[in-house]
């Protein structure tokens, strides 16, 4: 994706806004802050920094904004949080003006929204597109980052602070299957989908992977392909999305109470960062009939609501089993071939791998042109020029789709060589990611991570978590400027305690019980650590308390 003709970074037309009150020694630095990435996190960080009077530049690998929604263009790509909530809340007029056309926006609409935000707030002038941060080194004497950038705006940037907005799902996972690169047909990854229309009409297609991306794309690919083989290592639970067009009156009604909706999103009842009606009792506290009726009611609403009926869905194995068994019952009802239904039925804890939402996923296996291939035992033995071999059988394919996910949460961060005074990020995280609040890393001063491991991030409505982090970081930098401080670093003690806390919270839930990407279990050799922190509202309060106590757990100088 990177252009071959590098040019230097400095000539980009950048004029700090008038009235800018910068951090300090402007001779020594180009910007107060370099932001890595221009997805939803990077865009809002830029906006916020500008509002606060800091100078900033974002470096972005793509040729446009959007992050996840720029790259994940596979057929059926759609958000699993409702559009009115999966959108910025920081600008009241923006949320009144933008018109969402569906209950759950599809990728093109979310990308258009990101582009609109970039235009509306004139963000592109502070973004170096088609450029990557390869390395960053902190000079402790000058309290300055030197950031090495390759690509269209290759060069070196010096900044006081470095903020990662690389997102949690941005390093694609291409499994190291023997012969992977020998396939002579068309090869795709859902997380790096081409920008042109891909038409599978008349083709024999193989899809590897049945996570969210596979579950969203398989029904659409099946409608086009002559034949579709789905290679499934682990079945996944999926609940109907019940996506539908958003009627104008309904959108107007939601917009009229946007403040109330956002307020709920930030409180306990909206603990996910989105308002899903919550039950108040455990699943085993009601009769079998009441429980089944509640699951059915929520199945009919669709989406994350499904798991909100009872307080202990992710705390009690017994309760969780009832939610899982209800879905298995639906699979048996929907899928006509009992053997296929059995293969599609997961037996792990429901939602310990991210719960998926679909449009016609299980129904797709009733089509005569779709074959489910169970590779649970031996995996894929080999990819060949003409297809692949699994379970001793050869499958001839015209196209092969890897829906195999991401090296989540740490992959992109560790691909860069980020170096503190005595320690690199790779060294600091050699036994798994360690952060304080998910925001700071001991040994790497003046470095912040938006929605980093150790924060709620992917267990929430990401936009709400992004906004919270961006605002916290902006406030922190403003407080440092007011206090004449130029260096901030998390203490080892605070970080150790935080890591212990995150582990304890995760271990009290059923989340760590299966091989999910939350644990890094999908990438061979990756250290298994439960990376996100369950629970947004208490986390928000913890971050606020840290700030109120003079950034307790950080050393400022
Ligand atoms: P996921 O959820 O990580 O799913 C990846 C799928 O690919 C999953 O079914 C994996 O099986 C499968 N996989 C991974 N490696 C292999 C190999 N080597 N062989 C066979 N199958 C494999 O990624 P998605 O892109 O679907 O979704 C990521 C997130 O994006 C999602 O959670 C939402 O938050 C949005 P496994 O389960 O590991 O056995």
XYZ file of C-alpha atoms and ligand atoms in Angstrom:
596
model
C 0.000 0.000 0.000
C 2.911 2.320 0.514
C 3.932 4.622 -2.305
C 7.409 4.074 -3.671
C 8.394 7.730 -3.891
C 9.235 8.916 -0.389
C 9.234 12.571 0.383
C 10.182 14.218 3.608
C 7.676 14.840 6.296
C 8.445 18.395 7.200
C 7.183 20.140 4.023
C 3.617 18.996 4.656
C 1.635 22.197 4.928
C 1.095 22.493 8.606
C 0.499 25.718 10.380
C -0.212 25.578 14.072
C -3.523 27.212 14.850
C -3.229 30.739 16.117
C -3.239 31.003 19.867
C -1.509 27.661 20.228
C 0.051 27.247 23.612
C 2.584 24.526 23.065
C 4.306 22.323 25.580
C 7.754 23.720 25.853
C 10.957 23.791 23.877
C 9.576 24.183 20.361
C 13.093 24.414 18.929
C 13.759 20.799 19.821
C 10.505 19.235 18.687
C 8.360 19.257 15.588
C 5.116 18.554 17.408
C 3.931 18.188 20.944
C 2.411 14.855 20.040
C 2.837 12.264 17.306
C -0.249 10.072 17.008
C 0.093 6.653 15.388
C -2.989 5.855 13.322
C -5.968 7.803 11.983
C -8.865 5.503 12.766
C -11.525 6.586 15.234
C -8.965 6.874 18.042
C -6.374 8.856 16.088
C -8.925 11.217 14.568
C -10.470 12.175 17.880
C -7.032 12.450 19.504
C -5.997 14.937 16.808
C -9.188 16.913 17.231
C -8.873 17.006 20.985
C -5.217 18.020 20.929
C -6.022 20.803 18.537
C -8.842 22.001 20.806
C -6.395 22.055 23.708
C -3.862 24.045 21.720
C -1.248 21.339 21.233
C 0.538 20.698 17.982
C 0.144 17.175 16.651
C 0.632 14.983 13.615
C -0.899 11.596 12.921
C 0.897 8.997 10.825
C -1.410 6.583 8.992
C -0.560 3.554 6.813
C -3.730 3.780 4.716
C -4.494 6.460 2.148
C -7.492 7.640 4.144
C -8.975 7.729 7.625
C -11.148 4.993 9.142
C -8.745 2.391 10.581
C -10.606 -0.894 11.038
C -13.374 0.387 8.796
C -10.892 1.272 6.086
C -9.350 -2.216 5.963
C -12.235 -4.575 6.763
C -14.211 -4.312 3.524
C -15.201 -7.957 3.246
C -18.739 -8.755 2.095
C -21.191 -8.299 4.947
C -18.810 -6.317 7.192
C -21.054 -4.594 9.694
C -20.759 -3.202 13.191
C -22.159 -5.243 16.076
C -23.073 -2.159 18.122
C -26.065 -0.074 17.036
C -25.130 2.867 14.830
C -26.567 5.600 17.041
C -24.204 4.437 19.773
C -21.265 3.341 17.641
C -20.531 6.950 16.760
C -18.766 9.898 18.362
C -20.552 11.666 21.190
C -18.112 14.564 21.540
C -19.931 16.923 19.199
C -23.668 17.355 19.697
C -24.222 18.856 16.268
C -22.329 16.037 14.551
C -24.558 13.436 16.152
C -27.653 15.430 15.212
C -26.549 15.954 11.626
C -25.381 12.491 10.667
C -28.094 10.206 9.289
C -27.668 6.490 9.994
C -29.628 4.421 7.515
C -29.554 1.046 9.279
C -29.826 -0.272 12.817
C -26.300 -1.687 12.503
C -24.263 0.275 9.989
C -22.382 -1.597 7.290
C -18.710 -0.908 6.651
C -19.191 1.537 3.729
C -21.489 3.746 5.814
C -19.134 3.757 8.818
C -16.226 4.623 6.551
C -18.257 7.470 5.008
C -18.967 8.690 8.537
C -15.244 8.640 9.402
C -14.508 10.558 6.204
C -17.231 13.056 7.033
C -15.719 13.622 10.477
C -12.291 14.148 8.916
C -13.741 16.720 6.498
C -15.990 18.401 9.005
C -13.173 19.054 11.455
C -10.497 19.506 8.802
C -8.394 16.733 10.269
C -6.562 15.597 7.138
C -4.155 18.514 7.201
C -2.592 16.982 10.317
C -2.356 13.433 8.950
C 0.520 11.915 6.954
C -1.185 9.189 4.941
C 0.463 6.148 3.345
C 3.162 6.307 5.965
C 4.094 4.021 8.818
C 5.826 4.476 12.132
C 8.577 1.849 12.135
C 10.394 2.862 15.293
C 10.390 5.472 18.039
C 13.144 6.172 20.548
C 12.824 8.266 23.673
C 15.698 10.590 24.540
C 15.475 10.931 28.302
C 17.703 13.984 28.514
C 15.560 16.058 26.189
C 12.278 14.253 27.037
C 11.743 13.854 23.318
C 10.619 11.079 21.027
C 12.377 10.540 17.730
C 9.902 8.802 15.455
C 11.067 7.006 12.300
C 8.488 7.079 9.545
C 8.585 5.160 6.253
C 6.381 5.426 3.181
C 5.055 8.478 1.405
C 6.108 10.847 4.176
C 9.300 9.053 5.143
C 11.486 10.932 7.578
C 12.045 11.603 11.238
C 9.676 13.402 13.565
C 10.507 14.684 17.005
C 7.772 15.076 19.564
C 7.340 15.366 23.296
C 4.687 12.637 23.451
C 3.788 9.571 21.460
C 0.210 8.282 21.391
C -0.686 4.929 19.899
C -4.060 4.873 18.185
C -3.316 1.716 16.222
C -6.486 -0.032 17.332
C -6.922 -3.511 18.726
C -7.534 -5.458 15.538
C -5.132 -4.137 12.931
C -2.457 -6.828 12.453
C -3.966 -9.548 10.316
C -3.322 -13.165 11.285
C -2.178 -15.219 8.278
C -1.795 -18.693 9.787
C 1.416 -20.435 8.918
C -0.186 -23.367 7.092
C 2.273 -25.399 4.975
C 2.179 -24.247 1.347
C 0.204 -21.110 2.286
C 1.792 -18.933 -0.354
C 1.685 -21.495 -3.164
C -2.041 -21.122 -3.867
C -2.417 -20.021 -7.486
C -6.041 -18.879 -7.278
C -7.367 -15.638 -5.765
C -6.421 -15.251 -2.121
C -8.022 -12.823 0.325
C -7.916 -11.911 3.990
C -11.096 -10.422 5.455
C -8.999 -7.844 7.325
C -7.190 -6.660 4.170
C -9.964 -6.867 1.634
C -9.346 -5.311 -1.808
C -10.885 -1.944 -2.537
C -12.529 -3.169 -5.709
C -15.650 -5.307 -5.948
C -14.897 -9.028 -5.544
C -17.385 -11.257 -7.341
C -17.338 -14.967 -6.535
C -19.979 -15.858 -9.149
C -19.235 -19.220 -10.752
C -16.274 -19.880 -8.443
C -15.490 -22.617 -5.996
C -14.532 -20.769 -2.833
C -12.951 -21.890 0.432
C -13.347 -19.862 3.636
C -11.033 -20.632 6.561
C -12.364 -19.333 9.856
C -15.743 -18.961 11.527
C -15.270 -15.949 13.788
C -17.217 -12.739 13.308
C -15.700 -11.997 9.874
C -16.413 -15.506 8.585
C -19.927 -15.510 10.016
C -20.735 -12.164 8.378
C -19.204 -12.966 4.988
C -20.124 -16.657 4.531
C -23.871 -16.071 3.817
C -23.035 -13.491 1.139
C -20.227 -15.484 -0.478
C -22.566 -18.515 -0.503
C -25.114 -16.545 -2.529
C -22.525 -15.861 -5.225
C -20.281 -18.903 -5.314
C -20.854 -21.997 -7.396
C -19.759 -23.902 -4.316
C -18.518 -22.798 -0.913
C -16.443 -24.921 1.441
C -16.254 -23.585 4.992
C -13.253 -24.923 6.902
C -14.218 -24.755 10.564
C -11.745 -25.341 13.389
C -14.063 -24.187 16.185
C -17.785 -23.487 15.811
C -18.938 -20.161 17.181
C -22.146 -18.906 18.735
C -24.062 -16.396 16.710
C -27.323 -14.616 17.410
C -29.447 -12.914 14.739
C -28.499 -9.273 14.252
C -32.031 -8.426 13.078
C -30.499 -5.601 11.163
C -33.040 -3.390 9.403
C -33.332 0.019 7.800
C -33.545 2.837 10.330
C -36.870 4.676 9.854
C -36.532 8.476 9.914
C -39.024 8.806 12.801
C -37.122 6.278 14.928
C -33.814 8.030 14.276
C -35.384 11.386 15.137
C -36.755 9.951 18.367
C -33.316 8.550 19.297
C -31.615 11.830 18.434
C -34.077 13.730 20.596
C -32.789 11.839 23.629
C -29.159 11.508 22.621
C -27.891 13.087 25.852
C -29.814 10.576 27.909
C -28.569 7.663 25.755
C -24.947 8.722 26.044
C -25.295 9.276 29.784
C -26.609 5.737 30.190
C -23.754 4.435 28.034
C -21.308 5.877 30.550
C -22.972 4.423 33.637
C -23.343 0.993 35.117
C -26.609 0.169 33.365
C -24.820 0.808 30.107
C -21.753 -1.019 31.340
C -20.796 -2.153 27.899
C -20.707 1.421 26.633
C -23.997 0.855 24.910
C -27.451 0.591 26.388
C -28.649 -2.963 26.381
C -31.615 -3.617 28.630
C -30.298 -5.596 31.592
C -31.891 -8.263 33.723
C -31.586 -8.069 37.487
C -31.555 -11.740 38.527
C -29.397 -14.770 37.836
C -30.416 -17.291 35.182
C -30.984 -20.020 37.757
C -33.219 -17.769 39.880
C -36.146 -18.178 37.508
C -38.096 -21.188 36.280
C -37.059 -23.052 33.127
C -40.068 -21.577 31.310
C -39.287 -17.996 32.357
C -35.648 -18.434 31.388
C -36.512 -19.836 27.958
C -39.018 -17.034 27.390
C -36.393 -14.432 28.273
C -33.830 -15.958 25.909
C -36.443 -16.099 23.147
C -37.433 -12.469 23.750
C -33.816 -11.397 23.484
C -33.097 -13.682 20.531
C -35.930 -11.842 18.769
C -34.355 -8.443 19.570
C -30.934 -9.711 18.507
C -27.384 -8.561 19.108
C -25.644 -8.247 22.483
C -29.046 -7.944 24.160
C -29.146 -11.718 24.061
C -26.726 -12.080 26.958
C -28.140 -9.258 29.086
C -31.155 -11.089 30.446
C -29.417 -12.393 33.534
C -26.748 -10.951 35.767
C -24.496 -14.007 35.785
C -24.158 -15.023 32.137
C -20.374 -14.674 32.309
C -19.961 -15.479 35.980
C -21.711 -18.815 36.466
C -21.023 -21.875 34.329
C -24.450 -23.239 35.092
C -26.173 -20.036 33.951
C -23.927 -19.694 30.947
C -24.766 -23.253 29.930
C -28.463 -22.377 29.698
C -27.733 -19.464 27.335
C -25.455 -21.688 25.243
C -27.951 -24.550 25.166
C -30.684 -22.201 23.940
C -28.498 -21.284 20.944
C -27.650 -24.938 20.311
C -31.399 -25.609 20.271
C -31.833 -22.880 17.639
C -29.081 -24.433 15.525
C -30.868 -27.798 15.639
C -34.108 -26.066 14.627
C -32.599 -24.086 11.768
C -30.122 -26.532 10.217
C -31.881 -29.390 8.498
C -29.019 -31.925 8.466
C -28.545 -33.086 12.099
C -24.872 -33.938 11.496
C -24.164 -30.452 10.181
C -26.132 -28.961 13.077
C -23.988 -30.937 15.517
C -20.783 -29.732 13.862
C -22.006 -26.131 14.034
C -22.818 -26.410 17.741
C -20.110 -24.986 20.001
C -19.476 -26.559 23.374
C -17.386 -23.790 24.941
C -18.684 -21.083 27.257
C -20.889 -18.720 25.266
C -19.223 -15.296 24.772
C -15.783 -16.311 26.023
C -14.980 -15.960 22.336
C -16.683 -12.805 21.140
C -20.361 -13.436 20.524
C -21.218 -13.005 16.839
C -24.302 -11.553 15.151
C -25.421 -12.735 11.794
C -27.869 -12.449 8.986
C -28.803 -15.947 7.869
C -25.611 -17.710 8.983
C -26.983 -21.058 10.170
C -29.561 -21.046 7.345
C -26.664 -20.889 4.869
C -25.756 -24.492 5.699
C -29.091 -25.661 4.268
C -27.986 -24.514 0.814
C -26.963 -27.272 -1.572
C -23.876 -25.304 -2.656
C -22.385 -25.060 0.855
C -20.270 -27.729 2.571
C -19.058 -27.473 6.143
C -15.678 -29.154 6.583
C -14.719 -29.928 10.157
C -10.966 -29.406 10.606
C -11.102 -29.517 14.364
C -8.833 -32.556 14.629
C -6.033 -32.188 12.125
C -6.409 -28.618 10.884
C -5.529 -27.867 7.285
C -2.698 -30.187 6.272
C -1.473 -28.216 3.301
C -2.416 -25.436 0.940
C -1.584 -26.367 -2.646
C -1.537 -24.413 -5.921
C -5.024 -25.721 -6.703
C -6.688 -25.698 -3.294
C -6.068 -27.358 0.023
C -5.909 -30.692 1.770
C -7.685 -31.359 5.050
C -8.622 -34.614 6.762
C -6.870 -36.494 3.965
C -9.220 -35.043 1.308
C -8.259 -32.592 -1.445
C -10.472 -29.579 -2.136
C -10.037 -27.836 -5.500
C -10.642 -24.107 -5.096
C -10.700 -21.039 -7.350
C -10.523 -18.632 -4.416
C -9.448 -18.912 -0.807
C -10.608 -16.499 1.899
C -8.702 -16.282 5.168
C -11.195 -15.152 7.808
C -8.544 -15.963 10.387
C -8.594 -12.797 12.441
C -5.860 -10.720 13.977
C -2.818 -10.691 16.193
C -5.071 -8.702 18.479
C -4.287 -5.849 20.864
C -0.497 -6.170 20.835
C 0.412 -7.223 17.268
C 0.673 -3.772 15.713
C 2.260 -2.192 18.785
C 5.014 -4.798 18.866
C 5.677 -4.620 15.147
C 7.053 -1.135 15.802
C 10.344 -0.825 17.652
C 9.315 1.481 20.498
C 12.200 2.168 22.865
C 12.250 3.812 26.258
C 15.490 4.930 27.921
C 16.480 1.450 29.092
C 13.828 -0.854 27.798
C 11.961 -1.496 24.567
C 8.225 -2.191 24.478
C 9.028 -5.654 23.122
C 11.198 -6.320 26.161
C 8.674 -4.822 28.550
C 5.966 -7.073 27.117
C 8.048 -10.194 26.518
C 5.830 -12.152 28.928
C 2.615 -10.531 27.725
C 1.406 -6.923 27.819
C 1.816 -5.009 31.078
C 0.278 -1.573 31.446
C -0.997 0.825 34.034
C -4.693 1.518 33.309
C -4.060 0.226 29.783
C -2.829 3.758 29.105
C 0.814 3.879 30.222
C 3.773 1.505 30.329
C 6.507 1.532 32.956
C 9.862 2.063 31.260
C 8.330 3.864 28.263
C 7.819 7.501 29.338
C 5.589 9.975 27.519
C 3.844 7.143 25.711
C 0.086 6.572 25.831
C -1.957 3.781 24.320
C -5.571 4.425 23.337
C -7.643 1.346 24.247
C -4.535 -0.598 25.172
C -4.378 -4.022 26.824
C -5.416 -3.740 30.449
C -8.313 -1.415 29.586
C -11.903 -2.423 28.714
C -11.479 -1.671 24.973
C -12.772 -4.613 22.925
C -15.209 -5.685 25.638
C -17.078 -2.424 25.153
C -18.540 -0.156 22.534
C -15.114 0.858 21.219
C -16.059 4.440 20.436
C -17.043 5.109 24.031
C -13.745 3.658 25.258
C -11.808 5.641 22.664
C -13.470 8.883 23.727
C -12.777 8.209 27.378
C -9.089 7.530 26.724
C -8.605 10.458 24.382
C -10.195 12.835 26.868
C -8.128 11.441 29.742
C -4.883 11.780 27.752
C -5.786 15.310 26.623
C -6.578 16.353 30.193
C -3.329 14.807 31.412
C -1.237 16.714 28.869
C -3.046 19.932 29.690
C -2.404 19.386 33.420
C 1.268 18.745 32.701
C 1.498 21.898 30.640
C -0.122 23.872 33.451
C 2.319 22.345 35.924
C 5.346 22.931 33.709
C 6.028 19.169 33.499
C 7.428 17.430 30.469
C 7.825 13.804 31.448
C 5.339 11.204 32.663
C 5.920 7.538 33.389
C 3.879 4.850 35.121
C 5.580 3.445 38.197
C 6.455 -0.233 38.282
C 4.482 -0.663 41.453
C 1.296 0.876 40.051
C 1.661 -1.211 36.920
C 2.184 -4.447 38.859
C -0.883 -3.740 40.941
C -2.936 -2.912 37.868
C -1.887 -6.086 36.049
C -2.808 -8.068 39.170
C -6.182 -6.324 39.297
C -6.953 -6.995 35.624
C -6.060 -10.668 36.040
C -8.177 -10.961 39.179
C -11.211 -9.361 37.490
C -10.828 -11.570 34.408
C -10.343 -14.698 36.523
C -13.582 -14.002 38.362
C -15.389 -14.336 35.015
C -15.716 -17.139 32.491
C -13.862 -15.102 29.829
C -10.481 -16.842 30.150
C -11.947 -20.330 29.729
C -11.484 -20.808 25.993
C -8.974 -20.218 23.206
C -9.955 -16.691 22.235
C -8.021 -13.818 20.724
C -8.727 -11.949 24.000
C -6.140 -14.352 25.434
C -3.830 -14.315 22.429
C -4.620 -18.009 22.000
C -5.301 -17.697 18.277
C -1.672 -16.855 17.465
C 0.747 -19.763 17.955
C 3.520 -18.873 20.405
C 1.805 -15.745 21.772
C 1.857 -15.508 25.565
C -1.562 -16.276 26.985
C -2.719 -13.293 29.014
C -6.300 -12.073 29.176
C -5.760 -8.646 27.627
C -8.924 -6.540 27.978
C -10.380 -5.544 31.360
C -14.009 -6.569 31.908
C -16.067 -3.606 33.171
C -16.220 -0.101 31.727
C -17.992 2.043 34.358
C -15.721 1.193 37.339
C -12.762 1.644 35.042
C -13.896 5.120 34.063
C -14.126 6.034 37.738
C -10.681 4.562 38.417
C -9.140 6.679 35.653
C -10.907 9.790 36.929
C -9.667 9.102 40.463
C -6.078 8.696 39.239
C -6.297 12.086 37.513
C -7.974 13.734 40.516
C -5.164 12.463 42.754
C -2.468 14.194 40.728
C -1.985 11.280 38.321
C -1.359 8.836 41.097
C 0.721 5.876 39.946
C 2.544 8.021 37.421
C 5.686 10.042 38.095
C 5.534 13.508 36.551
C 8.589 15.683 36.165
P -11.553 -14.288 14.933
O -12.744 -14.047 15.760
O -10.232 -14.406 15.587
O -11.855 -15.616 14.096
C -10.843 -16.243 13.364
C -11.313 -17.584 12.895
O -10.262 -18.195 12.153
C -11.643 -18.531 14.037
O -12.739 -19.321 13.664
C -10.380 -19.365 14.154
O -10.574 -20.627 14.709
C -9.996 -19.466 12.691
N -8.584 -19.788 12.510
C -7.508 -19.072 12.914
N -6.384 -19.690 12.571
C -6.743 -20.824 11.943
C -6.018 -21.897 11.353
N -4.688 -21.941 11.375
N -6.707 -22.904 10.779
C -8.056 -22.870 10.781
N -8.808 -21.888 11.320
C -8.147 -20.887 11.898
O -11.386 -13.172 13.800
P -12.510 -12.347 13.030
O -11.838 -11.538 11.997
O -13.613 -13.218 12.604
O -13.118 -11.410 14.128
C -12.274 -10.570 14.906
C -13.088 -9.557 15.620
O -13.484 -8.536 14.716
C -14.383 -10.022 16.184
O -14.257 -10.688 17.389
C -15.165 -8.742 16.319
O -14.729 -8.049 17.465
C -14.733 -7.976 15.126
P -10.376 -20.844 16.318
O -11.610 -20.286 16.938
O -9.132 -20.087 16.714
O -10.228 -22.301 16.474
